Amino acid sequence: MNANLVKRLVAINVGMMDEYWPGIERVLAGEQRPAEAIATLEQSDRP
């Protein structure tokens, strides 16, 4: 592994957390089940 690869992997993971964190919060709060939260997030990104 080199530094550029690590930077890319970290950037991808941070981006995914940014995208899915609202759903994780709703699941932790008991507002949605995991599958519902994922579906909600993925539908809201579509044009």
PDB file of C-alpha atoms in Angstrom:
ATOM      1  CA  MET A   1       0.000   0.000   0.000  1.00  0.00           C
ATOM      2  CA  ASN A   2       1.135   3.510  -0.663  1.00  0.00           C
ATOM      3  CA  ALA A   3       0.015   6.901   0.645  1.00  0.00           C
ATOM      4  CA  ASN A   4      -2.100   7.734  -2.421  1.00  0.00           C
ATOM      5  CA  LEU A   5      -4.056   4.506  -2.126  1.00  0.00           C
ATOM      6  CA  VAL A   6      -4.698   5.106   1.568  1.00  0.00           C
ATOM      7  CA  LYS A   7      -5.862   8.673   0.848  1.00  0.00           C
ATOM      8  CA  ARG A   8      -8.296   7.406  -1.794  1.00  0.00           C
ATOM      9  CA  LEU A   9      -9.660   4.684   0.496  1.00  0.00           C
ATOM     10  CA  VAL A  10     -10.150   7.132   3.359  1.00  0.00           C
ATOM     11  CA  ALA A  11     -11.870   9.653   1.073  1.00  0.00           C
ATOM     12  CA  ILE A  12     -14.271   7.000  -0.218  1.00  0.00           C
ATOM     13  CA  ASN A  13     -15.120   5.825   3.293  1.00  0.00           C
ATOM     14  CA  VAL A  14     -15.660   9.363   4.588  1.00  0.00           C
ATOM     15  CA  GLY A  15     -17.927  10.051   1.615  1.00  0.00           C
ATOM     16  CA  MET A  16     -19.994   6.944   2.332  1.00  0.00           C
ATOM     17  CA  MET A  17     -20.359   7.908   5.995  1.00  0.00           C
ATOM     18  CA  ASP A  18     -21.526  11.383   4.938  1.00  0.00           C
ATOM     19  CA  GLU A  19     -24.104   9.794   2.661  1.00  0.00           C
ATOM     20  CA  TYR A  20     -25.426   7.166   5.072  1.00  0.00           C
ATOM     21  CA  TRP A  21     -25.034   8.877   8.477  1.00  0.00           C
ATOM     22  CA  PRO A  22     -28.578  10.347   8.490  1.00  0.00           C
ATOM     23  CA  GLY A  23     -29.967   6.833   8.046  1.00  0.00           C
ATOM     24  CA  ILE A  24     -27.714   5.430  10.756  1.00  0.00           C
ATOM     25  CA  GLU A  25     -28.992   8.107  13.141  1.00  0.00           C
ATOM     26  CA  ARG A  26     -32.623   7.237  12.333  1.00  0.00           C
ATOM     27  CA  VAL A  27     -31.935   3.541  12.969  1.00  0.00           C
ATOM     28  CA  LEU A  28     -30.165   4.265  16.270  1.00  0.00           C
ATOM     29  CA  ALA A  29     -33.070   6.477  17.353  1.00  0.00           C
ATOM     30  CA  GLY A  30     -35.526   3.686  16.540  1.00  0.00           C
ATOM     31  CA  GLU A  31     -37.269   5.782  13.900  1.00  0.00           C
ATOM     32  CA  GLN A  32     -36.596   3.382  11.012  1.00  0.00           C
ATOM     33  CA  ARG A  33     -35.459  -0.158  10.433  1.00  0.00           C
ATOM     34  CA  PRO A  34     -32.112  -0.512   8.614  1.00  0.00           C
ATOM     35  CA  ALA A  35     -33.622  -1.574   5.278  1.00  0.00           C
ATOM     36  CA  GLU A  36     -36.068   1.345   5.384  1.00  0.00           C
ATOM     37  CA  ALA A  37     -33.309   3.834   6.133  1.00  0.00           C
ATOM     38  CA  ILE A  38     -31.187   2.576   3.241  1.00  0.00           C
ATOM     39  CA  ALA A  39     -34.138   2.648   0.845  1.00  0.00           C
ATOM     40  CA  THR A  40     -35.026   6.192   1.915  1.00  0.00           C
ATOM     41  CA  LEU A  41     -31.474   7.417   1.371  1.00  0.00           C
ATOM     42  CA  GLU A  42     -31.041   5.702  -1.962  1.00  0.00           C
ATOM     43  CA  GLN A  43     -34.392   6.946  -3.292  1.00  0.00           C
ATOM     44  CA  SER A  44     -33.671  10.539  -2.249  1.00  0.00           C
ATOM     45  CA  ASP A  45     -30.479  10.547  -4.369  1.00  0.00           C
ATOM     46  CA  ARG A  46     -32.267   9.651  -7.578  1.00  0.00           C
ATOM     47  CA  PRO A  47     -33.330  12.413  -9.985  1.00  0.00           C
TER      48      PRO A  47
END
